[in-house]
């Protein structure tokens, strides 16, 4: 697989980053995850943070040598072999109760997409998603893979309080709110799984690169 | 035990915060004026990782449940222990039952209260710091409320000792051009360095919102989400910059115009709404040298306080 050259840049006084050429694709994002895995444990590194089509590595500022950091990033990038592109990912199933009070906007998503609520749920569960990167809240995963047919604009009036565990659609994205917060996504369901548990050994249910499936536990009618 | 009688505008348990978890969306949290918490801990010979209270503006009062040594560093209030004035930047003995009150913040925005042995909040993801957005750490992941009783670590045998000063605050904050700097118009770039920026009241521990000349981008290319850190200066579409602080989320999509150097982040912690800031260009090497100097000065102070009192 041929590779266009990445763009390397620094962020602040002790972080370096690499951005891959547009467009962002799943194949490129896989390379970002593998680069993150390959950099884990490199000396002096504090954080290795995948973004969308990019990766940032921060160092302890007093140990930071920019030449060394850029060399390290370049070497790890070049050493990734194309053969490993299909490296296995963790599979996480998220049980969801769709509709009713658990998903008050399921009817609105159905109306917008021209599908029945049952068809929305069927398509949402049939798709395979992958965690592109994380942010917004502890344990919040930006998922790629929402079927285009399900894309629905955000609510005109964001809710002031979205319960933790809410499963939503916002534009062409889908995801789960780990904590109670304000939010503008259309809520189609709710999971009882904890997306973030600060006292667990593994504090977040999801990590960059995970494959995710939503499993319908129940479909309630409004 | 330390009992909160009056929590003021916002008081929370903070230490040096969390590292290495940003890829999971877990923020740093921790003291906004890290050198001030470090000084307060040094005044008591506490571990540098000990947790203290970050006190914002006040008025605050707390009662000591055991004999304790306390130290304040950061913003200047009129601190009183059982009605008698005490000094900021000084080790002070409080008897069990004594009440510390902080009112009339004269200068700065946040002060740090350290107690010998530290605040013994549970370690959560490697720190005791409160993550107010994530709702964990500290005391139930929230700002302190009247009636909260905080456990304290083991008391230390201390005696009166010398004090230390806080550095003078200046509105000049050093910054490096950010990765998206070139996408701003030359006049926006010039305005960023030359104009005065006003801290707005909608600032919090996640970010400091500034008001001034709107910073317009040359072309409005959509950016893909990327990692951000405390100190990153973002320019959202309205052109009014936001400086991310310790509780900020870990990835973002706004263009990054500049980054405030780590050695000057404490100045942001002490800038009140209405304060004016100026950005001063700096090189990355100078930024690291400034931080190394700040760390060295802290260690020298810590050493001096120890050798003079033990």
Short mmCIF file of N, CA, C and O in Angstrom, two decimals, chain A residues 75-171:
data_model
loop_
_atom_site.label_atom_id
_atom_site.label_comp_id
_atom_site.label_asym_id
_atom_site.label_seq_id
_atom_site.Cartn_x
_atom_site.Cartn_y
_atom_site.Cartn_z
N UNK A 75 10.16 7.39 12.69
CA UNK A 75 10.63 5.99 12.62
C UNK A 75 9.51 5.01 12.88
O UNK A 75 9.37 4.02 12.18
N UNK A 76 8.68 5.31 13.87
CA UNK A 76 7.58 4.40 14.17
C UNK A 76 6.58 4.37 13.01
O UNK A 76 6.03 3.33 12.69
N UNK A 77 6.37 5.54 12.39
CA UNK A 77 5.44 5.59 11.26
C UNK A 77 5.97 4.77 10.10
O UNK A 77 5.26 3.95 9.52
N UNK A 78 7.24 4.94 9.78
CA UNK A 78 7.83 4.25 8.64
C UNK A 78 7.88 2.74 8.89
O UNK A 78 7.71 1.94 7.97
N UNK A 79 8.06 2.36 10.16
CA UNK A 79 8.21 0.94 10.47
C UNK A 79 6.90 0.16 10.44
O UNK A 79 6.91 -1.07 10.47
N UNK A 80 5.76 0.86 10.38
CA UNK A 80 4.48 0.15 10.33
C UNK A 80 4.43 -0.63 9.03
O UNK A 80 4.57 -0.07 7.96
N UNK A 81 4.19 -1.90 9.11
CA UNK A 81 4.16 -2.66 7.86
C UNK A 81 2.71 -2.83 7.42
O UNK A 81 1.82 -3.10 8.21
N UNK A 82 2.50 -2.67 6.12
CA UNK A 82 1.15 -2.74 5.57
C UNK A 82 0.51 -4.09 5.83
O UNK A 82 -0.70 -4.23 5.91
N UNK A 83 1.33 -5.12 5.99
CA UNK A 83 0.79 -6.47 6.17
C UNK A 83 -0.08 -6.59 7.41
O UNK A 83 -0.96 -7.42 7.46
N UNK A 84 0.16 -5.74 8.39
CA UNK A 84 -0.57 -5.87 9.65
C UNK A 84 -1.86 -5.04 9.66
O UNK A 84 -2.47 -4.89 10.70
N UNK A 85 -2.27 -4.52 8.51
CA UNK A 85 -3.41 -3.61 8.53
C UNK A 85 -4.68 -4.24 9.07
O UNK A 85 -5.56 -3.55 9.53
N UNK A 86 -4.78 -5.55 9.03
CA UNK A 86 -6.00 -6.18 9.51
C UNK A 86 -5.80 -6.78 10.90
O UNK A 86 -6.42 -7.77 11.26
N UNK A 87 -4.92 -6.14 11.67
CA UNK A 87 -4.69 -6.60 13.03
C UNK A 87 -6.03 -6.69 13.76
O UNK A 87 -6.90 -5.85 13.57
N UNK A 88 -6.21 -7.73 14.59
CA UNK A 88 -7.51 -7.91 15.24
C UNK A 88 -7.83 -6.78 16.21
O UNK A 88 -6.92 -6.25 16.86
N UNK A 89 -9.10 -6.40 16.27
CA UNK A 89 -9.53 -5.36 17.20
C UNK A 89 -10.42 -6.00 18.25
O UNK A 89 -10.97 -7.08 18.03
N UNK A 90 -10.53 -5.35 19.39
CA UNK A 90 -11.47 -5.84 20.42
C UNK A 90 -12.89 -5.64 19.91
O UNK A 90 -13.18 -4.66 19.24
N UNK A 91 -13.75 -6.57 20.25
CA UNK A 91 -15.15 -6.45 19.86
C UNK A 91 -15.96 -6.16 21.12
O UNK A 91 -15.85 -6.88 22.11
N UNK A 92 -16.73 -5.07 21.10
CA UNK A 92 -17.55 -4.73 22.26
C UNK A 92 -19.01 -4.65 21.82
O UNK A 92 -19.33 -3.93 20.87
N UNK A 93 -19.87 -5.42 22.48
CA UNK A 93 -21.31 -5.35 22.19
C UNK A 93 -21.98 -4.48 23.24
O UNK A 93 -21.73 -4.64 24.43
N UNK A 94 -22.82 -3.56 22.77
CA UNK A 94 -23.52 -2.66 23.69
C UNK A 94 -25.02 -2.94 23.62
O UNK A 94 -25.66 -2.67 22.61
N UNK A 95 -25.58 -3.53 24.70
CA UNK A 95 -27.01 -3.81 24.70
C UNK A 95 -27.80 -2.51 24.87
O UNK A 95 -27.46 -1.67 25.70
N UNK A 96 -28.83 -2.33 24.03
CA UNK A 96 -29.57 -1.06 24.05
C UNK A 96 -31.06 -1.34 24.14
O UNK A 96 -31.58 -2.24 23.49
N UNK A 97 -31.71 -0.55 24.97
CA UNK A 97 -33.17 -0.51 24.98
C UNK A 97 -33.57 0.69 24.13
O UNK A 97 -33.21 1.83 24.45
N UNK A 98 -34.23 0.43 23.00
CA UNK A 98 -34.55 1.51 22.06
C UNK A 98 -35.97 2.05 22.30
O UNK A 98 -36.87 1.30 22.69
N UNK A 99 -36.18 3.32 22.01
CA UNK A 99 -37.51 3.92 21.99
C UNK A 99 -38.07 4.18 23.38
O UNK A 99 -37.38 4.02 24.40
N UNK A 100 -39.33 4.60 23.41
CA UNK A 100 -39.99 4.92 24.67
C UNK A 100 -39.24 5.99 25.42
O UNK A 100 -38.62 6.88 24.81
N UNK A 101 -39.25 5.91 26.74
CA UNK A 101 -38.54 6.91 27.54
C UNK A 101 -37.03 6.77 27.38
O UNK A 101 -36.28 7.73 27.55
N UNK A 102 -36.59 5.56 27.02
CA UNK A 102 -35.15 5.33 26.85
C UNK A 102 -34.63 6.04 25.60
O UNK A 102 -33.47 6.43 25.54
N UNK A 103 -35.49 6.19 24.60
CA UNK A 103 -35.08 6.83 23.34
C UNK A 103 -36.15 7.76 22.82
O UNK A 103 -36.82 7.46 21.83
N UNK A 104 -36.34 8.90 23.47
CA UNK A 104 -37.48 9.77 23.16
C UNK A 104 -37.47 10.34 21.74
O UNK A 104 -38.51 10.82 21.28
N UNK A 105 -36.32 10.29 21.05
CA UNK A 105 -36.28 10.87 19.70
C UNK A 105 -36.32 9.80 18.61
O UNK A 105 -36.13 10.12 17.43
N UNK A 106 -36.57 8.54 18.98
CA UNK A 106 -36.59 7.49 17.96
C UNK A 106 -37.64 7.81 16.88
O UNK A 106 -37.39 7.65 15.68
N UNK A 107 -38.81 8.30 17.32
CA UNK A 107 -39.87 8.62 16.36
C UNK A 107 -39.42 9.75 15.43
O UNK A 107 -39.71 9.72 14.22
N UNK A 108 -38.70 10.72 15.98
CA UNK A 108 -38.23 11.85 15.16
C UNK A 108 -37.20 11.36 14.13
O UNK A 108 -37.22 11.77 12.96
N UNK A 109 -36.31 10.46 14.53
CA UNK A 109 -35.32 9.91 13.59
C UNK A 109 -36.05 9.12 12.50
O UNK A 109 -35.71 9.21 11.31
N UNK A 110 -37.08 8.36 12.90
CA UNK A 110 -37.85 7.60 11.92
C UNK A 110 -38.51 8.56 10.92
O UNK A 110 -38.45 8.35 9.70
N UNK A 111 -39.11 9.64 11.46
CA UNK A 111 -39.78 10.61 10.59
C UNK A 111 -38.76 11.21 9.61
O UNK A 111 -38.98 11.27 8.41
N UNK A 112 -37.61 11.61 10.13
CA UNK A 112 -36.62 12.27 9.28
C UNK A 112 -36.08 11.32 8.20
O UNK A 112 -35.82 11.74 7.08
N UNK A 113 -35.86 10.07 8.56
CA UNK A 113 -35.21 9.14 7.63
C UNK A 113 -36.23 8.43 6.74
O UNK A 113 -35.85 7.75 5.79
N UNK A 114 -37.52 8.56 7.06
CA UNK A 114 -38.55 7.89 6.28
C UNK A 114 -38.61 6.39 6.55
O UNK A 114 -39.17 5.63 5.76
N UNK A 115 -38.04 5.98 7.66
CA UNK A 115 -38.07 4.56 8.04
C UNK A 115 -39.05 4.38 9.19
O UNK A 115 -39.46 5.34 9.84
N UNK A 116 -39.42 3.15 9.47
CA UNK A 116 -40.20 2.89 10.69
C UNK A 116 -39.21 2.82 11.85
O UNK A 116 -38.01 2.55 11.64
N UNK A 117 -39.69 3.06 13.09
CA UNK A 117 -38.78 2.93 14.23
C UNK A 117 -38.08 1.56 14.24
O UNK A 117 -36.89 1.48 14.53
N UNK A 118 -38.81 0.50 13.91
CA UNK A 118 -38.20 -0.83 13.93
C UNK A 118 -37.07 -0.93 12.90
O UNK A 118 -36.04 -1.56 13.14
N UNK A 119 -37.26 -0.27 11.73
CA UNK A 119 -36.21 -0.31 10.71
C UNK A 119 -34.98 0.50 11.14
O UNK A 119 -33.84 0.11 10.87
N UNK A 120 -35.22 1.63 11.82
CA UNK A 120 -34.10 2.42 12.34
C UNK A 120 -33.27 1.56 13.27
O UNK A 120 -32.04 1.48 13.16
N UNK A 121 -33.96 0.86 14.18
CA UNK A 121 -33.26 0.03 15.16
C UNK A 121 -32.52 -1.09 14.45
O UNK A 121 -31.36 -1.39 14.76
N UNK A 122 -33.18 -1.70 13.47
CA UNK A 122 -32.56 -2.82 12.76
C UNK A 122 -31.26 -2.37 12.09
O UNK A 122 -30.22 -3.03 12.19
N UNK A 123 -31.32 -1.22 11.43
CA UNK A 123 -30.12 -0.73 10.74
C UNK A 123 -29.03 -0.30 11.72
O UNK A 123 -27.85 -0.50 11.48
N UNK A 124 -29.48 0.32 12.83
CA UNK A 124 -28.50 0.78 13.83
C UNK A 124 -27.75 -0.42 14.41
O UNK A 124 -26.56 -0.34 14.71
N UNK A 125 -28.46 -1.55 14.56
CA UNK A 125 -27.84 -2.74 15.13
C UNK A 125 -27.07 -3.56 14.09
O UNK A 125 -26.18 -4.33 14.45
N UNK A 126 -27.44 -3.43 12.83
CA UNK A 126 -26.79 -4.25 11.80
C UNK A 126 -25.40 -3.70 11.45
O UNK A 126 -24.53 -4.45 11.00
N UNK A 127 -25.20 -2.42 11.66
CA UNK A 127 -23.94 -1.79 11.25
C UNK A 127 -22.82 -2.18 12.20
O UNK A 127 -23.05 -2.47 13.37
N UNK A 128 -21.61 -2.19 11.68
CA UNK A 128 -20.43 -2.39 12.54
C UNK A 128 -19.70 -1.04 12.65
O UNK A 128 -19.43 -0.39 11.65
N UNK A 129 -19.43 -0.66 13.88
CA UNK A 129 -18.83 0.64 14.14
C UNK A 129 -17.39 0.45 14.61
O UNK A 129 -17.04 -0.61 15.11
N UNK A 130 -16.60 1.50 14.50
CA UNK A 130 -15.28 1.48 15.12
C UNK A 130 -15.01 2.79 15.84
O UNK A 130 -15.45 3.86 15.40
N UNK A 131 -14.32 2.67 16.98
CA UNK A 131 -13.99 3.86 17.77
C UNK A 131 -12.84 4.58 17.07
O UNK A 131 -11.71 4.10 17.08
N UNK A 132 -13.13 5.72 16.46
CA UNK A 132 -12.08 6.46 15.76
C UNK A 132 -11.14 7.14 16.75
O UNK A 132 -9.93 7.06 16.64
N UNK A 133 -11.72 7.82 17.73
CA UNK A 133 -10.90 8.46 18.77
C UNK A 133 -11.85 8.83 19.90
O UNK A 133 -13.06 8.59 19.80
N UNK A 134 -11.30 9.38 20.99
CA UNK A 134 -12.15 9.68 22.15
C UNK A 134 -11.96 11.12 22.59
O UNK A 134 -10.99 11.77 22.26
N UNK A 135 -12.94 11.63 23.35
CA UNK A 135 -12.87 13.02 23.82
C UNK A 135 -14.23 13.47 24.28
O UNK A 135 -15.11 12.63 24.46
N UNK A 136 -14.42 14.75 24.46
CA UNK A 136 -15.68 15.36 24.89
C UNK A 136 -15.96 15.08 26.37
O UNK A 136 -16.14 16.00 27.15
N UNK A 137 -15.99 13.79 26.73
CA UNK A 137 -16.17 13.39 28.13
C UNK A 137 -15.30 12.16 28.35
O UNK A 137 -15.01 11.46 27.38
N UNK A 138 -14.93 11.86 29.61
CA UNK A 138 -14.23 10.61 29.84
C UNK A 138 -15.06 9.44 29.30
O UNK A 138 -16.23 9.31 29.62
N UNK A 139 -14.46 8.63 28.45
CA UNK A 139 -15.14 7.45 27.94
C UNK A 139 -16.03 7.68 26.75
O UNK A 139 -16.65 6.75 26.25
N UNK A 140 -16.09 8.93 26.26
CA UNK A 140 -16.92 9.19 25.08
C UNK A 140 -16.15 8.82 23.81
O UNK A 140 -15.05 9.33 23.57
N UNK A 141 -16.75 7.91 23.00
CA UNK A 141 -16.09 7.43 21.79
C UNK A 141 -16.72 8.06 20.56
O UNK A 141 -17.95 8.07 20.43
N UNK A 142 -15.90 8.60 19.69
CA UNK A 142 -16.37 9.04 18.38
C UNK A 142 -16.37 7.82 17.47
O UNK A 142 -15.32 7.27 17.17
N UNK A 143 -17.58 7.37 17.08
CA UNK A 143 -17.72 6.14 16.32
C UNK A 143 -17.86 6.44 14.84
O UNK A 143 -18.62 7.33 14.46
N UNK A 144 -17.16 5.68 14.01
CA UNK A 144 -17.40 5.72 12.57
C UNK A 144 -18.26 4.53 12.20
O UNK A 144 -18.19 3.50 12.86
N UNK A 145 -19.07 4.69 11.16
CA UNK A 145 -19.81 3.54 10.65
C UNK A 145 -21.32 3.66 10.67
O UNK A 145 -22.01 2.70 10.33
N UNK A 146 -21.84 4.84 11.04
CA UNK A 146 -23.31 4.98 11.03
C UNK A 146 -23.81 4.90 9.58
O UNK A 146 -23.31 5.62 8.71
N UNK A 147 -24.80 4.02 9.30
CA UNK A 147 -25.35 3.98 7.94
C UNK A 147 -25.87 5.36 7.54
O UNK A 147 -26.52 6.03 8.34
N UNK A 148 -25.55 5.74 6.30
CA UNK A 148 -25.95 7.07 5.83
C UNK A 148 -27.45 7.30 5.97
O UNK A 148 -27.90 8.41 6.25
N UNK A 149 -28.20 6.22 5.77
CA UNK A 149 -29.67 6.34 5.82
C UNK A 149 -30.17 6.80 7.19
O UNK A 149 -31.29 7.28 7.31
N UNK A 150 -29.34 6.66 8.23
CA UNK A 150 -29.79 7.01 9.58
C UNK A 150 -29.37 8.42 10.00
O UNK A 150 -29.77 8.90 11.06
N UNK A 151 -28.57 9.08 9.17
CA UNK A 151 -28.08 10.42 9.55
C UNK A 151 -29.28 11.35 9.77
O UNK A 151 -30.19 11.43 8.95
N UNK A 152 -29.26 12.03 10.91
CA UNK A 152 -30.36 12.94 11.28
C UNK A 152 -29.75 14.16 11.96
O UNK A 152 -28.89 14.00 12.84
N UNK A 153 -30.17 15.37 11.56
CA UNK A 153 -29.58 16.55 12.19
C UNK A 153 -29.82 16.57 13.71
O UNK A 153 -30.77 15.96 14.20
N UNK A 154 -28.96 17.29 14.40
CA UNK A 154 -29.12 17.45 15.85
C UNK A 154 -30.43 18.17 16.15
O UNK A 154 -30.99 18.82 15.28
N UNK A 155 -30.85 18.12 17.37
CA UNK A 155 -32.06 18.82 17.78
C UNK A 155 -31.85 20.33 17.71
O UNK A 155 -30.76 20.82 18.01
N UNK A 156 -32.91 21.05 17.32
CA UNK A 156 -32.80 22.51 17.25
C UNK A 156 -32.54 23.07 18.64
O UNK A 156 -31.78 24.01 18.83
N UNK A 157 -33.19 22.48 19.64
CA UNK A 157 -32.99 22.90 21.03
C UNK A 157 -32.27 21.79 21.77
O UNK A 157 -32.88 20.75 22.04
N UNK A 158 -30.99 21.97 22.09
CA UNK A 158 -30.31 20.91 22.85
C UNK A 158 -31.00 20.69 24.20
O UNK A 158 -31.57 21.61 24.76
N UNK A 159 -30.95 19.46 24.66
CA UNK A 159 -31.48 19.18 26.00
C UNK A 159 -30.48 19.69 27.03
O UNK A 159 -29.27 19.60 26.83
N UNK A 160 -31.02 20.17 28.16
CA UNK A 160 -30.11 20.63 29.22
C UNK A 160 -29.57 19.43 29.99
O UNK A 160 -28.55 19.52 30.64
N UNK A 161 -30.30 18.29 29.90
CA UNK A 161 -29.86 17.13 30.68
C UNK A 161 -30.12 15.87 29.89
O UNK A 161 -31.26 15.48 29.69
N UNK A 162 -29.04 15.24 29.46
CA UNK A 162 -29.13 13.95 28.79
C UNK A 162 -28.61 12.90 29.78
O UNK A 162 -27.49 13.03 30.29
N UNK A 163 -29.42 11.88 30.07
CA UNK A 163 -28.96 10.89 31.07
C UNK A 163 -27.75 10.10 30.59
O UNK A 163 -27.60 9.85 29.39
N UNK A 164 -26.90 9.69 31.54
CA UNK A 164 -25.76 8.83 31.22
C UNK A 164 -26.28 7.55 30.59
O UNK A 164 -27.31 7.03 30.99
N UNK A 165 -25.58 7.04 29.58
CA UNK A 165 -25.98 5.81 28.91
C UNK A 165 -26.88 6.03 27.71
O UNK A 165 -27.24 5.08 27.03
N UNK A 166 -27.26 7.30 27.44
CA UNK A 166 -28.12 7.57 26.30
C UNK A 166 -27.38 7.30 25.00
O UNK A 166 -26.22 7.69 24.84
N UNK A 167 -28.07 6.65 24.07
CA UNK A 167 -27.51 6.36 22.74
C UNK A 167 -28.15 7.35 21.77
O UNK A 167 -29.38 7.46 21.74
N UNK A 168 -27.33 8.06 21.02
CA UNK A 168 -27.88 9.11 20.18
C UNK A 168 -27.32 9.12 18.78
O UNK A 168 -26.33 8.44 18.47
N UNK A 169 -28.00 9.90 17.93
CA UNK A 169 -27.52 10.17 16.58
C UNK A 169 -27.43 11.69 16.45
O UNK A 169 -28.38 12.40 16.78
N UNK A 170 -26.26 12.18 15.98
CA UNK A 170 -26.08 13.61 15.75
C UNK A 170 -25.44 13.78 14.39
O UNK A 170 -24.27 13.46 14.22
N UNK A 171 -26.23 14.22 13.40
CA UNK A 171 -25.70 14.31 12.05
C UNK A 171 -25.34 12.92 11.56
O UNK A 171 -26.15 12.00 11.65
#
